[in-house]
Short mmCIF file of C-alpha atoms in Angstrom, two decimals:
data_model
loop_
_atom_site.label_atom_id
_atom_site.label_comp_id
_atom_site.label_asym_id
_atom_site.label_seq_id
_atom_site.Cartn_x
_atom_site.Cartn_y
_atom_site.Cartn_z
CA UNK A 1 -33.52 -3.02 -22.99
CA UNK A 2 -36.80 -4.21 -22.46
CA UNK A 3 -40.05 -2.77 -20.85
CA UNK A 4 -39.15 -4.45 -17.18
CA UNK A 5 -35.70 -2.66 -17.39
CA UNK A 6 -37.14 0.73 -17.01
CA UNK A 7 -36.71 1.22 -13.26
CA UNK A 8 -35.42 4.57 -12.08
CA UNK A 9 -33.01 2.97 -9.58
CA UNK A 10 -31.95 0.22 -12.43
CA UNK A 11 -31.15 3.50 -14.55
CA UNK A 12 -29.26 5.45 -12.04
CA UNK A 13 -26.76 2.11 -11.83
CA UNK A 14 -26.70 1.57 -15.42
CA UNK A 15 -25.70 5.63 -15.53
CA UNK A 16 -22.76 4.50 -12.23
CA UNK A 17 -21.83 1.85 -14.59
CA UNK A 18 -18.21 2.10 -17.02
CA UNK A 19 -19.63 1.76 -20.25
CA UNK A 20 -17.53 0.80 -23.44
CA UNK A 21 -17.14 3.68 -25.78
CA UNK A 22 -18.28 1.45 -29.16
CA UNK A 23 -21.64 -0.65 -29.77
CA UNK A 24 -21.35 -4.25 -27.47
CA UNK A 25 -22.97 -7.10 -28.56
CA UNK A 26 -25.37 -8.47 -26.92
CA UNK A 27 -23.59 -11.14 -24.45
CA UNK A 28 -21.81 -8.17 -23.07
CA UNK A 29 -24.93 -5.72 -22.64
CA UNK A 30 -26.42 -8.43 -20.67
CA UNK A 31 -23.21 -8.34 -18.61
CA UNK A 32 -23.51 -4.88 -17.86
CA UNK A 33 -27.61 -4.58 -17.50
CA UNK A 34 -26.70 -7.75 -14.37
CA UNK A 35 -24.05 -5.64 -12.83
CA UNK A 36 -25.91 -2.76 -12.58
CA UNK A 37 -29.39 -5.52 -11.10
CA UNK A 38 -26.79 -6.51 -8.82
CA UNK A 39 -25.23 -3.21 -7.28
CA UNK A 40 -29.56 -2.06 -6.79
CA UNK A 41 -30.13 -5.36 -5.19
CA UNK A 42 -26.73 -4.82 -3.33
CA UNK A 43 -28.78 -1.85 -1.52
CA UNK A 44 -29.57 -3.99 2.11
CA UNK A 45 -30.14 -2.45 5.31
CA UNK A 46 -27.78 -0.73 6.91
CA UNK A 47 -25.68 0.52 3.66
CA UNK A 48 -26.95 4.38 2.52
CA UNK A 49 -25.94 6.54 -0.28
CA UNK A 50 -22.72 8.31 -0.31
CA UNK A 51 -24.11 11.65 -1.01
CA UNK A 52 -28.15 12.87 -1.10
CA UNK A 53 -27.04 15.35 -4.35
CA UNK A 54 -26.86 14.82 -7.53
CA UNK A 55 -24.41 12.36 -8.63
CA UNK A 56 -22.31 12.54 -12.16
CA UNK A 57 -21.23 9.55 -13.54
CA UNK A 58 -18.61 7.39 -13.44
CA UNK A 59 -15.54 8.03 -15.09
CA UNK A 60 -13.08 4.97 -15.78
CA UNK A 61 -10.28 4.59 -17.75
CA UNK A 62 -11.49 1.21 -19.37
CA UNK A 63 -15.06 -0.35 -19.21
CA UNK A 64 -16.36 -3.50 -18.12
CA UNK A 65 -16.95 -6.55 -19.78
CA UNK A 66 -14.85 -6.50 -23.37
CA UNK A 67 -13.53 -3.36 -23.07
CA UNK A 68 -12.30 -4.73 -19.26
CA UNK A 69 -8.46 -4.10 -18.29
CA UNK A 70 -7.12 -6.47 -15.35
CA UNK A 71 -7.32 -4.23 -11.58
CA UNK A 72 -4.06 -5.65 -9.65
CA UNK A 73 -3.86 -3.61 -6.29
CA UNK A 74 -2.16 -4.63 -3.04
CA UNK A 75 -0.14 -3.58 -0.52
CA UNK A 76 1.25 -4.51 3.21
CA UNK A 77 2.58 -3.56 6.69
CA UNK A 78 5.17 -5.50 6.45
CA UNK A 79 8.28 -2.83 7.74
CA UNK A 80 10.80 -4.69 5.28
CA UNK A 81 9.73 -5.52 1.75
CA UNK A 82 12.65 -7.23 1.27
CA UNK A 83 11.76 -10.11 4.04
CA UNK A 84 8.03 -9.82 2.54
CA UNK A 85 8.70 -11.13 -0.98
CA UNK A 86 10.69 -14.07 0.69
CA UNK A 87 8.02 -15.23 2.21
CA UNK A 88 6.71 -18.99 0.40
CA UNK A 89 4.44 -17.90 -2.02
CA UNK A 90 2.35 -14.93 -0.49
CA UNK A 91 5.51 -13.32 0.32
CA UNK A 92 6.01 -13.13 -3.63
CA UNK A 93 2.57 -12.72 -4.32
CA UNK A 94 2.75 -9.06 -4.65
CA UNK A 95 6.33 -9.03 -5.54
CA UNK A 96 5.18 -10.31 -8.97
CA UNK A 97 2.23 -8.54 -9.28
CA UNK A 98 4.01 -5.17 -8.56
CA UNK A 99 6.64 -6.21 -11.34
CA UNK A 100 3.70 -6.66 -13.83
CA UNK A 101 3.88 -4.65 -16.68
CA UNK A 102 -0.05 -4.46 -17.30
CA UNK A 103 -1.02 -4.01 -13.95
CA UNK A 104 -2.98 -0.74 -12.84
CA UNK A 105 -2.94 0.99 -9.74
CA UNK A 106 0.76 -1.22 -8.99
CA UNK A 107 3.27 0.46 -6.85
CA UNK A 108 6.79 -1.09 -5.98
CA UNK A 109 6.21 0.09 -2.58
CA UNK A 110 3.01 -1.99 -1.42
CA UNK A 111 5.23 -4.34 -0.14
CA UNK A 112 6.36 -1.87 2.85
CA UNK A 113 2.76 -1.32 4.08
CA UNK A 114 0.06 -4.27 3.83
CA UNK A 115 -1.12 -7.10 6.33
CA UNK A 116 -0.54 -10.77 5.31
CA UNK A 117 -3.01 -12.78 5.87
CA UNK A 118 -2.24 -16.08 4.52
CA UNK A 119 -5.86 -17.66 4.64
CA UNK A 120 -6.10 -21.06 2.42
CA UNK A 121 -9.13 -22.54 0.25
CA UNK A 122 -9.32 -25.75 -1.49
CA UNK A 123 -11.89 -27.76 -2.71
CA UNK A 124 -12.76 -31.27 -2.99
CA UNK A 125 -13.70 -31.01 -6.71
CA UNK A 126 -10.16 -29.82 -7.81
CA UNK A 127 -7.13 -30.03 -8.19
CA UNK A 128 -6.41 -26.25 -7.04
CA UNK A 129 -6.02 -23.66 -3.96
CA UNK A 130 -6.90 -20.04 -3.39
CA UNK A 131 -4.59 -18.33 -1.15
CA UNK A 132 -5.53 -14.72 0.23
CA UNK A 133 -2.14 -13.52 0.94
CA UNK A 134 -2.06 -10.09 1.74
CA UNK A 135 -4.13 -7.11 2.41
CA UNK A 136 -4.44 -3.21 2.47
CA UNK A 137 -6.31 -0.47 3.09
CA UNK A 138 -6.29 3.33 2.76
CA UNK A 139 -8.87 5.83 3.66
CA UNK A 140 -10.77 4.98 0.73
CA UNK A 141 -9.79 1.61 -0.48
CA UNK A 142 -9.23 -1.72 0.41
CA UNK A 143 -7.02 -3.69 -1.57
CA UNK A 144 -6.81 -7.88 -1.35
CA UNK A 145 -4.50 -10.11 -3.54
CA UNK A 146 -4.86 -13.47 -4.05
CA UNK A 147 -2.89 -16.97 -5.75
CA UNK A 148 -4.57 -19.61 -7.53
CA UNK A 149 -2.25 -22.77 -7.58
CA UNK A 150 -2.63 -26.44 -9.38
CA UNK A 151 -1.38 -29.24 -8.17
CA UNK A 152 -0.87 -30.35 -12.10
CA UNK A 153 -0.26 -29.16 -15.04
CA UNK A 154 -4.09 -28.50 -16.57
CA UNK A 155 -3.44 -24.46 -16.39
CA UNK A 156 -0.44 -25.21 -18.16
CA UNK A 157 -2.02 -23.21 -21.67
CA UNK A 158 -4.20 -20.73 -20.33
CA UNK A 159 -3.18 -17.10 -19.50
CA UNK A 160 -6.23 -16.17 -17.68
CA UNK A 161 -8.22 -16.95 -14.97
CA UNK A 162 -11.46 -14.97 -14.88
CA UNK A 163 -13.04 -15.09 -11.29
CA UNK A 164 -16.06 -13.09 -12.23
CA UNK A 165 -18.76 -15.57 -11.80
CA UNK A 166 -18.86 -16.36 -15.84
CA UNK A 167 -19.20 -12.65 -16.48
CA UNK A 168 -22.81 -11.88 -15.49
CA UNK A 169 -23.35 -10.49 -11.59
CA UNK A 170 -26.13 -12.40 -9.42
CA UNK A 171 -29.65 -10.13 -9.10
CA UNK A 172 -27.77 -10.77 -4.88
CA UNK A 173 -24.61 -9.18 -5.21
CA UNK A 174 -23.81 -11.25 -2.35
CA UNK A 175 -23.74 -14.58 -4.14
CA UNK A 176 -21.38 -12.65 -6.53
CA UNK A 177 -17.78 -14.04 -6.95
CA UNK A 178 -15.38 -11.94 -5.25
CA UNK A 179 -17.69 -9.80 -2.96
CA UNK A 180 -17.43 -9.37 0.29
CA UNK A 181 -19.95 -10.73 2.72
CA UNK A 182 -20.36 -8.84 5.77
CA UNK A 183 -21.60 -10.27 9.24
CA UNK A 184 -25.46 -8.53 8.62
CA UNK A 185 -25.25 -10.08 5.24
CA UNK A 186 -24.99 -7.34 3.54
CA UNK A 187 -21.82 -7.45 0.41
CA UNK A 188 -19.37 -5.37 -0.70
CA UNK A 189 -18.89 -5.74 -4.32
CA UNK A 190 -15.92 -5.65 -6.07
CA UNK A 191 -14.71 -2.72 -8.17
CA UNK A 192 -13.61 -3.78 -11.91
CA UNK A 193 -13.44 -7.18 -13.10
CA UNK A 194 -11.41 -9.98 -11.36
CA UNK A 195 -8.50 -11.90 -13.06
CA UNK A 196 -6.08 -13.68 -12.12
CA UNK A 197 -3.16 -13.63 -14.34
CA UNK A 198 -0.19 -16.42 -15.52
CA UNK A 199 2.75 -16.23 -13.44
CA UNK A 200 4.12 -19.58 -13.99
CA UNK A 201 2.45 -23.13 -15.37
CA UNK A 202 0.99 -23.68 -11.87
CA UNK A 203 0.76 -20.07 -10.41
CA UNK A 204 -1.66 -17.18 -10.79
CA UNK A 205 -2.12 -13.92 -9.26
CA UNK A 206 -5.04 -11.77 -8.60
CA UNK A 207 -5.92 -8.15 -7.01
CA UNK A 208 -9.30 -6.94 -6.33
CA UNK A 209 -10.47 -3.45 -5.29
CA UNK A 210 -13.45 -2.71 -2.82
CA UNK A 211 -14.52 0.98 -2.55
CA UNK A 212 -14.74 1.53 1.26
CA UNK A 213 -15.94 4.89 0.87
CA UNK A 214 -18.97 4.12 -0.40
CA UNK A 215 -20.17 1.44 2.51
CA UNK A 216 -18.80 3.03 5.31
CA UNK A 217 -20.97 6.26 5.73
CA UNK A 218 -23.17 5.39 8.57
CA UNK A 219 -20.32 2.97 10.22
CA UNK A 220 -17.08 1.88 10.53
CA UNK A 221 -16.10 -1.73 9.01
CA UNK A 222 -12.79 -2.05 10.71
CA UNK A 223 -12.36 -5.28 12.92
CA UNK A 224 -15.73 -7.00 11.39
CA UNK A 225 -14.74 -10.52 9.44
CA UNK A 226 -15.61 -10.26 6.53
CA UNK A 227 -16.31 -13.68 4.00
CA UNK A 228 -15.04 -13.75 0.44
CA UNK A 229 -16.67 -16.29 -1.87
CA UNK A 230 -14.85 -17.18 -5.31
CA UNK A 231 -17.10 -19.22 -7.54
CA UNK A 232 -17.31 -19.25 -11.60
CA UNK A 233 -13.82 -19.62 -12.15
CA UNK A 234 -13.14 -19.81 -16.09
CA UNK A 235 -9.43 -20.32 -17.77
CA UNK A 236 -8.75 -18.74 -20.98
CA UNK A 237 -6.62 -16.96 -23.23
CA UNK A 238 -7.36 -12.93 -24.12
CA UNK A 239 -6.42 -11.65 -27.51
CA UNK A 240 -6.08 -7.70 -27.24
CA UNK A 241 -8.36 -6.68 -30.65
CA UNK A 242 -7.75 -2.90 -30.09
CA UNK A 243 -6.58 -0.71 -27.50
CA UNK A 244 -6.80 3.19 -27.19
CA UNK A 245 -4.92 5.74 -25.16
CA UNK A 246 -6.29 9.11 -25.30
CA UNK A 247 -4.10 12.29 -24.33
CA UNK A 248 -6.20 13.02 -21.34
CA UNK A 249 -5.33 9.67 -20.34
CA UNK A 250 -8.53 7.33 -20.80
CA UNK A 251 -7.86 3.98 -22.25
CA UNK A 252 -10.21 1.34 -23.68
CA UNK A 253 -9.76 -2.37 -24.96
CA UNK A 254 -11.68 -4.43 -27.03
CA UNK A 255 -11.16 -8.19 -25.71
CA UNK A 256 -11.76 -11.32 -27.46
CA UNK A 257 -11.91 -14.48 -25.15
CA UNK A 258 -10.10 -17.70 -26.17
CA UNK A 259 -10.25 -21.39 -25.55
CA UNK A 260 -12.78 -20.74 -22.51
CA UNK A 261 -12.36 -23.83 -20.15
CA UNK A 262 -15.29 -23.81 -16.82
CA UNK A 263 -12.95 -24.94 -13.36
CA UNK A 264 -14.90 -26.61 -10.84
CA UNK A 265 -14.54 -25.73 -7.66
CA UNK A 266 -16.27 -22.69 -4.66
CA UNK A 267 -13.64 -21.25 -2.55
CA UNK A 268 -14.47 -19.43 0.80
CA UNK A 269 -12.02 -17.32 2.79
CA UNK A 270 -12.76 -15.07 5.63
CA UNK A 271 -10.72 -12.06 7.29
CA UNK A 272 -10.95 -9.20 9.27
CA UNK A 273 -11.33 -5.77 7.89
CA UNK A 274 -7.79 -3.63 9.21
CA UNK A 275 -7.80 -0.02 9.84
CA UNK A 276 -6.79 2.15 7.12
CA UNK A 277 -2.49 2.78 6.70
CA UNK A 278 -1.07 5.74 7.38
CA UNK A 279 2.04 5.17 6.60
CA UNK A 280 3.71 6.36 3.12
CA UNK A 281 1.21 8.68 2.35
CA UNK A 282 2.14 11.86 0.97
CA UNK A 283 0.01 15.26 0.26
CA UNK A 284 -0.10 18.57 -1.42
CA UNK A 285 -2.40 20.82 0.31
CA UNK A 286 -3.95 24.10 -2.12
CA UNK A 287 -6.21 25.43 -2.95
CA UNK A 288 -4.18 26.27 -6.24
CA UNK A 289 -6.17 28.14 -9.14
CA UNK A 290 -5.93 28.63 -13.11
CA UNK A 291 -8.77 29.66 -15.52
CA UNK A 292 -11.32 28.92 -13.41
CA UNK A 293 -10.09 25.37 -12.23
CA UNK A 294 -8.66 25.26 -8.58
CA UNK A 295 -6.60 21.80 -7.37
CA UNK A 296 -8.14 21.53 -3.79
CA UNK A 297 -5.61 18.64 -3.15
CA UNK A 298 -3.62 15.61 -4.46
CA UNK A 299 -2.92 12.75 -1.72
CA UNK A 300 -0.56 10.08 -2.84
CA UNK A 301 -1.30 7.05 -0.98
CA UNK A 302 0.62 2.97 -2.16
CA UNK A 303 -2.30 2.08 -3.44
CA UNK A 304 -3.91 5.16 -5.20
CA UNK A 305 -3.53 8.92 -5.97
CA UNK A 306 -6.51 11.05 -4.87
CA UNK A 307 -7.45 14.38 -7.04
CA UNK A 308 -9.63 17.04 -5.51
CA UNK A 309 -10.63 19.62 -7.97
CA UNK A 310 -13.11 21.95 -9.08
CA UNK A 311 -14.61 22.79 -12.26
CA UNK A 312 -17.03 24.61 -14.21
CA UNK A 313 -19.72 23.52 -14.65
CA UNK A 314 -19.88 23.89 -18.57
CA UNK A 315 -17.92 21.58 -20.45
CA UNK A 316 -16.60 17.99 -20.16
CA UNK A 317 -13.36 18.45 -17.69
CA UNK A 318 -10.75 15.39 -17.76
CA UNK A 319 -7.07 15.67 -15.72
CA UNK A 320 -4.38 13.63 -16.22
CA UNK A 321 -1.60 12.69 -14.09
CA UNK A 322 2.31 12.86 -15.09
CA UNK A 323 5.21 11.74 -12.89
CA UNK A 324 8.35 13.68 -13.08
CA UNK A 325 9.74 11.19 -16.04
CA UNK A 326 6.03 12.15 -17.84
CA UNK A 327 4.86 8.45 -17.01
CA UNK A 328 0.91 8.90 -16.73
CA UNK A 329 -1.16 7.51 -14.44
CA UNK A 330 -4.07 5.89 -15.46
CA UNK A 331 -7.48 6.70 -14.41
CA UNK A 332 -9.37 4.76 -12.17
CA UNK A 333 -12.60 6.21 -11.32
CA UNK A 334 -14.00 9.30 -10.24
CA UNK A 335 -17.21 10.84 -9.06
CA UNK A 336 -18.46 14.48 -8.75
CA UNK A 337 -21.21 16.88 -7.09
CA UNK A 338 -22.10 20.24 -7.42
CA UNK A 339 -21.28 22.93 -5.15
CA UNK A 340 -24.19 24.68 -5.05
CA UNK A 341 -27.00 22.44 -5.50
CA UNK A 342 -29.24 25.13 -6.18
CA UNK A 343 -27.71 26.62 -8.88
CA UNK A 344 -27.31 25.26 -12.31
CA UNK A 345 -24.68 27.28 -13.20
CA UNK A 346 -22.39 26.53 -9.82
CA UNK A 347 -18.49 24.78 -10.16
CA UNK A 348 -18.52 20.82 -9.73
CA UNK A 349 -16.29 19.32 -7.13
CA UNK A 350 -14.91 16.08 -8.48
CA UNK A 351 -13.04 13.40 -6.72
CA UNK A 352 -10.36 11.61 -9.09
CA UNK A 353 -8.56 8.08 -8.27
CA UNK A 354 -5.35 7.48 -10.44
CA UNK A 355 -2.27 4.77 -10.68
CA UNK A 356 -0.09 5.48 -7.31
CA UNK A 357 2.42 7.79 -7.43
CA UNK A 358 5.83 6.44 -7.23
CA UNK A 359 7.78 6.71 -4.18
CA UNK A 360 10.92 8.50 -5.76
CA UNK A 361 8.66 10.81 -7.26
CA UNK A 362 8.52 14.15 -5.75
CA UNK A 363 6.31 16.04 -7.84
CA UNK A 364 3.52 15.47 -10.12
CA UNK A 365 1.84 17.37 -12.93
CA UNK A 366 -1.73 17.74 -13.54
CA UNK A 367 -3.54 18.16 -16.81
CA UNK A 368 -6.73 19.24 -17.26
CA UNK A 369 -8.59 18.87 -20.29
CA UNK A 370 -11.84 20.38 -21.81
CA UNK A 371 -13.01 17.45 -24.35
CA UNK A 372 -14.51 18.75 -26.93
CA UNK A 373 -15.01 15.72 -29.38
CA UNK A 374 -14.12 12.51 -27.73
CA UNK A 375 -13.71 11.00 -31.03
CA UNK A 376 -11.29 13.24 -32.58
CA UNK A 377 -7.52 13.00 -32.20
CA UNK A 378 -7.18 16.47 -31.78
CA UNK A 379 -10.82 17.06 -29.97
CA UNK A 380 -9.73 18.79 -26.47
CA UNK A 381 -8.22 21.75 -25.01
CA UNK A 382 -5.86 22.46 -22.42
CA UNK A 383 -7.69 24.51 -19.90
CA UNK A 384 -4.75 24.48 -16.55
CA UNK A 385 -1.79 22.75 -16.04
CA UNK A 386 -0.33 22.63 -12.13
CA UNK A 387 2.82 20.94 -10.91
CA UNK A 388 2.82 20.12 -7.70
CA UNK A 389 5.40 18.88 -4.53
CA UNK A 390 4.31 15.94 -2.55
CA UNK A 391 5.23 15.77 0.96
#
C-alpha cells in the first residue's frame, strides 16, 4: 500500500473490510483497497455512523474477492408459497434459489413472506434481461433477487455471472454495480459480492444483501424509490482451489476464475423500499449466562438469525449456530462495542448475523468459542454452550 493510502478513514474501512485469511495477489488487494475507497467515498450527506464508540471489526465467514462465497437471500409476502413459485419466472426465482445447495443465508420459507416486484431491464446492446423479482426486508436487512435471461444460447457454457462491476468498486460507490441509489443521491452498497448463478442454459439467479441498519440511523428509508444500476457484467466458470470449514464455523475459499467473457449491456431498475416483515419471526428472550458469557437474545427472522451476546473482553470469542439435526449455520457478519467505553477491561457486546433458522426447527444451540490459534486444528476452547427454544 502506497504512501497516498495512508488515510485514517481509508484504514478504518480497510479494518470493516472481510479479509482473506492467506497472502492475495495483487489483482485481488487492489480489489479490496477499491472497496474499502468506495464505502469512505460512500460517506454523503445525510448517512452517519452507526455507533460514535469504538468499532471491532468485521467478522465474515468467507472474504471478498478470491476467497468470495456467492450471498443468495430473498424472501416474500406472498401468503401462499405454493402460488408464488408458479408464478412465470419470478415466481420460481426464489424457488430455485432456496433449493440451492451453495446458497447462504437460504430459507425454504422466504417464499411465504416477500414482495414481488417484477420490474424488467433490457438493453439495446444485448441479447439479455434483468428481472428484479422479488423483495424483502427485516429489521435489519433488505434482501432483493434477481434473473438474468438470454434470448440465445451464448451463456450456454458459463456457470457464473459476476455482477460486481469487473471486481474493483468505483472511488463513488454510487456508480457501483448493484448499489442502491437513493433519491438525495446518496447509495447503499451491497453487502458481499454479487453472482448470479446457472440455473438452466438461458436462466440465472442472483440475491444481494443491503445492510439497512447501517443507513437508517438518522431516518427511515421505507416508501423512498430507490434505483439499482447493474453494469460490469462478466460470465465465467469458478474452479473451487480450496475450501475450509473451521469448528467455530468460519469458512474460506480460494477461487480461481475461468474462461472470463465481458457482457455488454447497463441495466437500471427502480423500486420502492417496503417496511420491514413481521411475520415468521421467532425469538428467545434471556439474558442467559455461563462462564462469563451471557446470550442477551437470538431472533430468527426468513432471512437471517440475529445473536446478541456478551463477552469478555480478553480473548478472541467466536459462536456457532446448530439446528436441532446439528446443521450449522454459517456466519455472516458481525460487529461489536464495548460496554463500558471507559474501561479497558469492560465485556464487549457483539451483534452476530447467521444462515436462517429453519422453520421446523424449534430450538437452536449456541457455541461459543475462545480461538486460541486460528491456524491450528485443535486451536480453540469451548468457553459456554446454550440451547435455546424459539418462539
Amino acid at each position: 500500500m502506497g504512501n497516498h493510502d495512508y488515510d485514517p478513514n481509508l484504514l478504518r474501512a480497510l479494518d470493516d473490510l472481510d479479509l482473506p485469511g492467506v497472502p492475495v495477489e495483487k489483482g485481488e488487494w487492489d480489489r479490496v483497497l477499491a472497496s474499502a475507497r468506495g464505502q469512505v467515498n460512500a460517506k454523503q450527506p445525510g448517512r452517519k455512523a452507526r455507533r460514535s464508540r469504538p468499532l471491532l471489526r468485521l467478522v465474515r465467514s468467507a472474504a471478498v474477492a478470491a476467497a468470495a462465497c456467492v450471498v443468495v437471500l430473498g424472501s416474500v409476502n406472498l401468503a401462499n408459497p405454493a402460488f408464488a413459485e408458479s408464478l412465470p419466472l419470478v415466481g420460481t426465482l426464489f424457488s430455485r434459489i432456496n433449493r440451492e445447495e451453495d446458497t447462504r443465508l437460504r430459507s425454504e420459507q422466504l417464499n411465504q413472506y416477500a414482495q414481488t416486484v417484477e420490474q424488467t431491464a433490457e438493453s439495446a446492446t444485448s441479447p439479455y434481461t434483468v428481472t428484479l423479482g422479488q423483495v424483502y426486508r427485516d429489521e435489519d436487512w433488505m434482501r432483493l433477487s434477481l434473473v438474468l435471461t438470454a434470448q440465445d444460447d451464448s451463456l450456454a457454457g458459463f456457470d457464473i455471472i459476476r455482477a460486481d462491476a469487473g471486481g474493483s468498486m468505483p472511488l463513488d460507490t454510487a456508480d457501483a454495480s448493484g448499489a442502491l441509489v437513493l433519491e438525495n443521491g446518496a447509495a447503499i452498497s451491497q453487502e458481499g459480492v454479487g453472482w448470479f448463478t446457472r440455473q438452466d442454459e438461458r436462466t440465472f439467479v442472483m440475491g444481494l444483501n443491503y445492510p439497512m441498519f447501517l443507513y437508517e440511523e438518522d431516518r427511515s428509508l421505507n416508501g423512498e424509490q430507490v434505483t439499482l444500476q447493474l453494469h460490469g457484467l462478466v460470465a465465467c466458470n469458478v474452479e473451487v482451489l480450496e475450501e475450509k470449514t473451521k469448528e467455530w464455523g468460519d469458512s474460506y475459499q480460494h477461487l480461481a476464475y475461468h474462461d472470463e467473457t465481458p457482457l455488454d449491456g447497463d441495466y437500471t431498475l427502480t423500486f420502492t423500499i417496503p417496511e420491514p416483515g413481521t411475520e415468521g419471526i421467532r425469538t428467545f428472550d434471556g439474558p442467559e449466562a455461563q462462564n462469563g458469557i451471557t446470550l442477551h437474545s437470538l431472533t430468527a427472522t426468513p432471512a437471517a438469525a440475529k445473536l446478541d451476546i456478551q463477552v469478555p473482553a480478553q480473548g478472541s470469542i467466536q459462536p456457532k449456530l446448530t439446528t436441532e439435526d446439528g446443521t450449522l449455520l454459517k456466519p455472516e457478519r458481525g460487529e461489536g462495542t464495548q460496554v463500558d467505553e471507559n474501561d479497558s477491561n469492560s465485556d464487549y457486546r457483539w451483534t452476530y448475523y447467521f444462515d436462517t433458522v429453519p422453520e421446523d426447527c424449534h430450538n437452536v444451540t449456541v457455541t461459543v468459542y475462545n480461538i486460541v490459534d486460528y491456524d491450528e486444528p485443535d486451536g480453540y476452547e469451548v468457553l459456554a454452550e446454550f440451547t435455546v427454544p424459539l418462539s
